[in-house]
Tab-separated table of C-alpha atoms and ligand atoms in Angstrom:
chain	number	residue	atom	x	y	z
H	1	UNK	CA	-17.755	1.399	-6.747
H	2	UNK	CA	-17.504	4.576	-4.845
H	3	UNK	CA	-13.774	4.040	-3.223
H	4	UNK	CA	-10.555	3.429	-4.657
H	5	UNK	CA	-9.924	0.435	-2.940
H	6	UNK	CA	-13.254	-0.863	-4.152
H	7	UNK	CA	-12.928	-0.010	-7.622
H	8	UNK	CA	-9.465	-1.591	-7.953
H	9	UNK	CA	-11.119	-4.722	-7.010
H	10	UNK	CA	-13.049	-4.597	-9.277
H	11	UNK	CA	-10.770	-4.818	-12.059
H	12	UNK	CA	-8.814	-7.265	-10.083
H	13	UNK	CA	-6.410	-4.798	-8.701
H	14	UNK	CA	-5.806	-3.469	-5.323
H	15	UNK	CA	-5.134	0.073	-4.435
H	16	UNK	CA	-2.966	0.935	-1.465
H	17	UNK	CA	-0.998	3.999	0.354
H	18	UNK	CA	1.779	3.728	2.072
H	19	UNK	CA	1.272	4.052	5.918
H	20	UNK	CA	2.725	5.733	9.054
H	21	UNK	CA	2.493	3.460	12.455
H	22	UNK	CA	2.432	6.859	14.684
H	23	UNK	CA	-0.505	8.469	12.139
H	24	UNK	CA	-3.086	5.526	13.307
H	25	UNK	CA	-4.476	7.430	16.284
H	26	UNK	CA	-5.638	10.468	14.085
H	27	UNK	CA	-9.081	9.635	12.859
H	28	UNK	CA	-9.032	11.834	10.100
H	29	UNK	CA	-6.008	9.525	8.855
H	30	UNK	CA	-7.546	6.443	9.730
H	31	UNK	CA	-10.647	7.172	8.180
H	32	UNK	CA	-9.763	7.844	4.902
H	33	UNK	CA	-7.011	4.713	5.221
H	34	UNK	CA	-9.941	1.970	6.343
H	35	UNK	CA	-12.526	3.446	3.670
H	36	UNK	CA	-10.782	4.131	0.439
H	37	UNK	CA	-7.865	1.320	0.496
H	38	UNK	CA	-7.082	-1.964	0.388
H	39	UNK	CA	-3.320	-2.791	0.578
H	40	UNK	CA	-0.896	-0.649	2.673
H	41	UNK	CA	2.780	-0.713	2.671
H	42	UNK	CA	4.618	0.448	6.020
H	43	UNK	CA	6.263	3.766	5.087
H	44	UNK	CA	9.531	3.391	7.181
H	45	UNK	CA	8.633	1.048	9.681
H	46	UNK	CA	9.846	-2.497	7.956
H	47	UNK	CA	13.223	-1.338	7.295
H	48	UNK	CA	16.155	-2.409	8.336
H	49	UNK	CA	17.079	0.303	10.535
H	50	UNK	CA	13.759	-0.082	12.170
H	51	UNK	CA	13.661	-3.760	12.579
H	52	UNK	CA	17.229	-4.489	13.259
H	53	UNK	CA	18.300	-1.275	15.345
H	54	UNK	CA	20.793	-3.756	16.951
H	55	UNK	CA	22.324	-6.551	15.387
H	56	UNK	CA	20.417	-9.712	15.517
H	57	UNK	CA	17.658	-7.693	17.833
H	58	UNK	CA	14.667	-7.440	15.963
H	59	UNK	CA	11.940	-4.941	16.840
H	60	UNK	CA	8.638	-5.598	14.948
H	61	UNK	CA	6.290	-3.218	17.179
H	62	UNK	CA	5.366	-0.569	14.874
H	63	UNK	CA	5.391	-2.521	11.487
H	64	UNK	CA	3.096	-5.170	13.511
H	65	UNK	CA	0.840	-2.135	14.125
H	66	UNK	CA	0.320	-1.304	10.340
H	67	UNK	CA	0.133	-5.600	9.681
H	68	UNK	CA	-2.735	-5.673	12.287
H	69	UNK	CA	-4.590	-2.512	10.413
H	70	UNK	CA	-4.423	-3.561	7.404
H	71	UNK	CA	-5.919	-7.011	8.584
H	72	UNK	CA	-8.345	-5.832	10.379
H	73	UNK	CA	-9.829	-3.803	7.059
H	74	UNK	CA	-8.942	-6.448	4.503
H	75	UNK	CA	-6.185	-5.101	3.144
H	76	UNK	CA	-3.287	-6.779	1.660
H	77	UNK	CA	0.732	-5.957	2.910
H	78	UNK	CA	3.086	-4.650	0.886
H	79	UNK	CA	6.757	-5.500	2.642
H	80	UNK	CA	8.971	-2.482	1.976
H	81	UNK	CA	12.289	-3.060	1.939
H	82	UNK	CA	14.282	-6.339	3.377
H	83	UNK	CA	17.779	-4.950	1.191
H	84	UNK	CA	18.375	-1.644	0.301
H	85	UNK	CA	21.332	0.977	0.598
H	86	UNK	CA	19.346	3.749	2.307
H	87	UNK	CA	17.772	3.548	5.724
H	88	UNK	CA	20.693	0.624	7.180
H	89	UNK	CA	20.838	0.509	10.691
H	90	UNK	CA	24.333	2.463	12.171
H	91	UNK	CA	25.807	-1.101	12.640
H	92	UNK	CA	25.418	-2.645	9.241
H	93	UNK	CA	26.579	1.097	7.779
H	94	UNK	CA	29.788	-0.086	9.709
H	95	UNK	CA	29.971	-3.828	8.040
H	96	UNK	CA	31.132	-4.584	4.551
H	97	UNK	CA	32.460	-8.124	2.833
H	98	UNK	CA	31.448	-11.473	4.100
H	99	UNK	CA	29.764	-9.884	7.677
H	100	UNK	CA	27.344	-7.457	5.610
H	101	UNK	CA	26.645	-10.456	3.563
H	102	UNK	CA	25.844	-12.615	6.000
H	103	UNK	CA	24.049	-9.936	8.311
H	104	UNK	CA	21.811	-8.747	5.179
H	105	UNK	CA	21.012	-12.684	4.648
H	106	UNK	CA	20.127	-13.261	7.965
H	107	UNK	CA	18.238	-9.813	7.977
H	108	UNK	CA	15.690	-10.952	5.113
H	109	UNK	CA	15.754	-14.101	6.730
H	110	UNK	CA	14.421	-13.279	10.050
H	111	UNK	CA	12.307	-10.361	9.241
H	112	UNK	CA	10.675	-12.492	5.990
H	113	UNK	CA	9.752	-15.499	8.390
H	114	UNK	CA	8.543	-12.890	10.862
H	115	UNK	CA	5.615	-11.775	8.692
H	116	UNK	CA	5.452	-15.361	6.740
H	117	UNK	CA	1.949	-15.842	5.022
H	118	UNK	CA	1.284	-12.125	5.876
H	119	UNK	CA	2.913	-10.282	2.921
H	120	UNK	CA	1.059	-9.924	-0.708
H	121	UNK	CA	4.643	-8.994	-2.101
H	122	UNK	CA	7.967	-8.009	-0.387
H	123	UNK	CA	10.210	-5.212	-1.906
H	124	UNK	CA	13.105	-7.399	-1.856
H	125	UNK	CA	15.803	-5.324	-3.253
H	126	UNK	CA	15.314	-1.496	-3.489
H	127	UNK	CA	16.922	0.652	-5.770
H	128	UNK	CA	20.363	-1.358	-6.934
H	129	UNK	CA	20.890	0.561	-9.992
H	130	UNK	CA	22.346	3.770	-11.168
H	131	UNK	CA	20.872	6.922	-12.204
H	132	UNK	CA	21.918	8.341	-15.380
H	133	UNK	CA	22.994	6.736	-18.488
H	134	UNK	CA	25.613	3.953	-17.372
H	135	UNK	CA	23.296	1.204	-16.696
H	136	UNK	CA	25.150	0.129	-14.200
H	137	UNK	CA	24.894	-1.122	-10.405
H	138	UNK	CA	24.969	1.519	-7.592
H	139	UNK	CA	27.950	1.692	-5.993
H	140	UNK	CA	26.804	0.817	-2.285
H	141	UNK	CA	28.042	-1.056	0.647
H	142	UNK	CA	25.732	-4.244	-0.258
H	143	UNK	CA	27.005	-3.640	-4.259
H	144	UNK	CA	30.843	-4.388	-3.162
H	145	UNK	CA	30.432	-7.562	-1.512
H	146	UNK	CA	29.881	-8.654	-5.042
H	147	UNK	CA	27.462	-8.434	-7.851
H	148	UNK	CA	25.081	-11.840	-6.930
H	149	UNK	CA	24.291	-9.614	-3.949
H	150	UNK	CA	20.722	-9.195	-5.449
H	151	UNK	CA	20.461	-12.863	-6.700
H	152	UNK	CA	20.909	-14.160	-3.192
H	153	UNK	CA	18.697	-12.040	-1.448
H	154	UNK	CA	15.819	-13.318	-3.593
H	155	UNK	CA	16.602	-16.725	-2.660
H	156	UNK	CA	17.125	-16.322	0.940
H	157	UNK	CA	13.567	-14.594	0.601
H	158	UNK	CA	11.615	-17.437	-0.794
H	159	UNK	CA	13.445	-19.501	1.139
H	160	UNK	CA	11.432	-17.758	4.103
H	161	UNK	CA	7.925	-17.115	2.797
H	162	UNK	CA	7.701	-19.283	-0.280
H	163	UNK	CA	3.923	-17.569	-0.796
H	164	UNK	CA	5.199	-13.723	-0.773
H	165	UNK	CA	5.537	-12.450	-4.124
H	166	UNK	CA	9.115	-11.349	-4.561
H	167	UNK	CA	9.863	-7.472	-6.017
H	168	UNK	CA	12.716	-5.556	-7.268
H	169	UNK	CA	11.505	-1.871	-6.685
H	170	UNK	CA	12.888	1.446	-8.295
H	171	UNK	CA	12.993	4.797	-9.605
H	172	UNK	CA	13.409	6.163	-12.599
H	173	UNK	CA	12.790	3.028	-14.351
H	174	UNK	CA	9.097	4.557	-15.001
H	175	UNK	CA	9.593	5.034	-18.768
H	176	UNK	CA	12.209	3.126	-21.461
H	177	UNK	CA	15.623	4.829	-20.358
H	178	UNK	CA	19.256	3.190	-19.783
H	179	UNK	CA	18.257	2.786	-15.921
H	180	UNK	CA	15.245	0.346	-16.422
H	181	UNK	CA	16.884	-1.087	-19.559
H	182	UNK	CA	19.614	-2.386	-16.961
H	183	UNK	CA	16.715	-3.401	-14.576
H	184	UNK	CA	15.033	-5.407	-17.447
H	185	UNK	CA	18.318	-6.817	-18.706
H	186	UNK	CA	18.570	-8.166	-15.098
H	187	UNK	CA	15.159	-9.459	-14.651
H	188	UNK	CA	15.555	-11.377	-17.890
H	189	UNK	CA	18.336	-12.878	-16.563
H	190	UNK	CA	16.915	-14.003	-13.264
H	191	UNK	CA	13.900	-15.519	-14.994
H	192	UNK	CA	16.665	-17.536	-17.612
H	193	UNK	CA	18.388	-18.972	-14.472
H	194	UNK	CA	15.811	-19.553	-12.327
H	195	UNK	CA	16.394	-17.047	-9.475
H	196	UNK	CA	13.226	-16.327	-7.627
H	197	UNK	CA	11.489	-13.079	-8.834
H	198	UNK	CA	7.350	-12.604	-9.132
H	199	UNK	CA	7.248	-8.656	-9.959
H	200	UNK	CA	8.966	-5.179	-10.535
H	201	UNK	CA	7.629	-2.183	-8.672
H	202	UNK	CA	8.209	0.961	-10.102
H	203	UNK	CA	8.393	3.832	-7.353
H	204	UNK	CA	6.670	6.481	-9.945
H	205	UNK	CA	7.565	9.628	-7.827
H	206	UNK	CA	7.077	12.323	-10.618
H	207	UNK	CA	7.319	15.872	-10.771
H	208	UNK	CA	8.061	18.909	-13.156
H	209	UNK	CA	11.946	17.327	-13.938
H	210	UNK	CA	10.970	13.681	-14.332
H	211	UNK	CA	6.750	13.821	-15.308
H	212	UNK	CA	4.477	10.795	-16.361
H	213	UNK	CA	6.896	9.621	-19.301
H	214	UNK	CA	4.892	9.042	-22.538
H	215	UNK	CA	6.085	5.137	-22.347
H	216	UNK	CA	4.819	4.408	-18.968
H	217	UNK	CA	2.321	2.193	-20.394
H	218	UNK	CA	5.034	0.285	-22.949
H	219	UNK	CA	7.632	0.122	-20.526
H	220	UNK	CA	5.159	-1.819	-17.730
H	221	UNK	CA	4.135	-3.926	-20.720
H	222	UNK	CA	7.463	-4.960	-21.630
H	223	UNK	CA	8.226	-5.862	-17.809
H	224	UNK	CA	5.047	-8.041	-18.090
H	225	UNK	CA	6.219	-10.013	-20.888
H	226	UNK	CA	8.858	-11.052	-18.983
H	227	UNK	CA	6.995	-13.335	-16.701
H	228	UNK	CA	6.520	-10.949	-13.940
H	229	UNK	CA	3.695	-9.014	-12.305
H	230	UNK	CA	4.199	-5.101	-12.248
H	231	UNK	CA	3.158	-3.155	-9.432
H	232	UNK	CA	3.131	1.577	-9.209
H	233	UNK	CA	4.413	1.188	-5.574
H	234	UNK	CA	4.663	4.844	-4.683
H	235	UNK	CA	2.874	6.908	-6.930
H	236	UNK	CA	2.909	10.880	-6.095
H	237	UNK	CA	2.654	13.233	-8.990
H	238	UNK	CA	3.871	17.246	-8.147
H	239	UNK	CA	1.476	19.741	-9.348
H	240	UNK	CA	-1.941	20.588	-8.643
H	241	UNK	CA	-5.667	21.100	-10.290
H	242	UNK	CA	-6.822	19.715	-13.591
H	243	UNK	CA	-3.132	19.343	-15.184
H	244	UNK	CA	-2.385	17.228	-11.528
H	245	UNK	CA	-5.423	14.901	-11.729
H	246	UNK	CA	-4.970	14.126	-15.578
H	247	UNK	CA	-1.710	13.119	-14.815
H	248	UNK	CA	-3.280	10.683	-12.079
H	249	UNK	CA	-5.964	9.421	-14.628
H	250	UNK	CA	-2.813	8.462	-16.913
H	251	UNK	CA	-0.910	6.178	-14.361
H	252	UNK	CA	-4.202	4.932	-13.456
H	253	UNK	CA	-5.210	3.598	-17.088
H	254	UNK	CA	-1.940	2.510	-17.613
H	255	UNK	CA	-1.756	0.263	-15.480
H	256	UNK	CA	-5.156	-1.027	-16.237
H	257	UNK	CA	-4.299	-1.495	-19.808
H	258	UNK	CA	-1.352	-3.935	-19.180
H	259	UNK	CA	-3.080	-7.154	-17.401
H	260	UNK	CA	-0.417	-8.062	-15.085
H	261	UNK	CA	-0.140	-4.605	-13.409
H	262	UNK	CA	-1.313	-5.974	-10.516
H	263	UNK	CA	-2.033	-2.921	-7.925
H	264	UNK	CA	-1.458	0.972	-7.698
H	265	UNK	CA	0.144	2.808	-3.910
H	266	UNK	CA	0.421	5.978	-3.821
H	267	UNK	CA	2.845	7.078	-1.114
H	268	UNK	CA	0.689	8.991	1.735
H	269	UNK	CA	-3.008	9.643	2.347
H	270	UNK	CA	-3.047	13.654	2.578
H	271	UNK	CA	-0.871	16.095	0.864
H	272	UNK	CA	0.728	16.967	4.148
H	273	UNK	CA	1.639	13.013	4.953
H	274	UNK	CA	4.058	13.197	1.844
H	275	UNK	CA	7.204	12.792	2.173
H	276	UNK	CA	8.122	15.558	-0.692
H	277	UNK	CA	9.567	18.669	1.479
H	278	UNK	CA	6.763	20.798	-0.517
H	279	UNK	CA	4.495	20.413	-2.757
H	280	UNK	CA	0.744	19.081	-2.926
H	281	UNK	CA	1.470	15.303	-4.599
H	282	UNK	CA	-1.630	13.331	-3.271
H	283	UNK	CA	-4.800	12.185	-3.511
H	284	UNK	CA	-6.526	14.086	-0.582
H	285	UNK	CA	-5.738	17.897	0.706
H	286	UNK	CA	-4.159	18.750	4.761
H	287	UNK	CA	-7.865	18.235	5.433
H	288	UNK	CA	-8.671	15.243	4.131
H	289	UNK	CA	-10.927	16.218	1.635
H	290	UNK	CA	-10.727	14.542	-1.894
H	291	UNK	CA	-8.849	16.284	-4.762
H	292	UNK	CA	-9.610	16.196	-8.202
H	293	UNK	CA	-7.021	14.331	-8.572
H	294	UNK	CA	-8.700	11.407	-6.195
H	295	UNK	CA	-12.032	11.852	-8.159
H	296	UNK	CA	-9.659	11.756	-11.390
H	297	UNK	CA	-8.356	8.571	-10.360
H	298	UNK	CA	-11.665	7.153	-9.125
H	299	UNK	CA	-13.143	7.184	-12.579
H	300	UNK	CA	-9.920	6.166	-14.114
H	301	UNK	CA	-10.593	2.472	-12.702
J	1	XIL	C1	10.767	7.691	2.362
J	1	XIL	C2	9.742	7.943	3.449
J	1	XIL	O1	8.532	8.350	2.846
J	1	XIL	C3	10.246	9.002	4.393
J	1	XIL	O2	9.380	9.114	5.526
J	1	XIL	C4	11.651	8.667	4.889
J	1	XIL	O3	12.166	9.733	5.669
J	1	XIL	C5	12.580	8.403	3.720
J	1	XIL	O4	12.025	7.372	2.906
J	1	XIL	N1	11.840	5.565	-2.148
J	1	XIL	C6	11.496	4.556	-1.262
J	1	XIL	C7	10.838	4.887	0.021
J	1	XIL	O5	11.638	3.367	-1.601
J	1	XIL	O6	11.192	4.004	1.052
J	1	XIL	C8	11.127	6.308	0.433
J	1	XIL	O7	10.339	6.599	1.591
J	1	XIL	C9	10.851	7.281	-0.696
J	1	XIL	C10	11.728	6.977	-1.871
């Protein structure tokens, strides 16, 4: 097939970008978005500071934008985030103990029965663990009102929309390392007990520091076996040219070569969409035009 979205299919696979609500009136945007794509996950827009700006006042306008898109060209939703430390609202920043509990339970709650039967899989939980080598928990607001925070959110998620696919999505968990060794040690554990989980997503934001490790392919694999689908949620590789789109034929096969990596995002449309300060990380140029990376990653599926 002769689009990414297309080709995906294909191999039973969707490929999807992350999306900006205010970007839908430029065409040049929207073009590329309704040809080449078929999934989309709301950049900012289903967060909690942007759903819940007040506390239990939920504003849905601009992620109900995106949901409407991505209906209208057949593409599948990817809910980004329902618990996460970054991106709270003022008010829950402010809340800690049993009233952030409650408010982040009645947070997935609402905005998961908002968009029930409309979301392929929900980021659940986003980025709970450490960097570094401690394999621990982040220390967060939503960490210290006790360690089943995670567990909890899950449940009050399927609870909601028993057909979403539930996802814990992170970074740095890419390759085998004491961060995604903690993540898979936790995942294990859910799928022992019985807590609702369906997939990992790994962020895959890579650059000169952290590049396309070697393992990527063994460390997907290894989620797999678990049980779970595994989804590249926000791939964006620094760099540019022929070293650039080799590195984007890499993620691409390896997630085709483990059978339950389910679907590829990368996170923005044109190299000036990213969210990366600098840099040229995407598939398509200020322009729009396709990069070799984007015909790299075309013939990779
Ligand atoms: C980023 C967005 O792209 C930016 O527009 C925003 O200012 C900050 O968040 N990991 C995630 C995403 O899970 O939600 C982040 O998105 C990028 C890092």
């Amino acid at each position: 097939a002769t689009t990414l979205g297309a080709s995906a299919a294909e191999k039973g696979r969707y490929f999807g970008t992350a999306v900006a609500a205010y970007k839908l009136s430029d065409s040049t945007y929207s073009g590329i978005l309704n040809r080449e794509f078929n999934s989309v996950t709301p950049e900012n827009e289903m967060k909690w500071d942007a759903t819940e700006p007040t506390q239990g006042s939920f504003s849905y306008g601009s992620a109900d934008q995106i949901v409407a898109r991505a209906k209208s060209i057949g593409a599948k939703v990817r809910g980004h985030a329902l618990a996460w430390h970054s991106q709270q609202p003022g008010w829950a920043q402010n809340l800690s103990g049993t009233a952030l509990r409650n408010a982040m339970l009645n947070h997935v709650t609402q905005v998961a029965t908002h968009y029930k039967g409309q979301i392929d899989s929900w980021d659940v939980v986003n980025e709970a663990f450490a960097d570094g080598g401690s394999g621990a928990r982040r220390d967060s607001n939503l960490q210290r009102t006790g360690n089943d925070w995670i567990e909890v959110a899950f449940r009050a998620a399927r609870a909601a929309d028993p057909a979403a696919k539930l996802c814990y999505n992170d970074y740095n968990t890419d390759g085998q390392n004491a961060k995604s060794n903690a993540v898979f040690a936790m995942v294990q554990d859910f799928k022992a007990r019985g807590v609702p989980i369906d997939c990992v997503g790994f962020q895959s934001h890579f650059n000169s520091q952290s590049p396309l490790p070697s393992d990527y392919q063994a460390n997907l694999q290894r989620f797999a076996n678990l049980g779970v689908d595994v989804q590249i949620t926000e791939l964006d590789i620094e760099g540019s040219g022929t070293a650039q789109a080799n590195s984007y034929a890499s993620a691409v096969r390896a997630c085709l070569a483990v059978t339950r990596c389910n679907g590829i995002t990368v996170w923005g449309i044109r190299d000036s969409d990213s969210w990366r300060a600098s840099g040229t990380p995407l598939l398509f140029d200020g322009s729009g035009n396709k990069k070799a990376a984007y015909t790299a990653a075309l013939d990779a599926l």
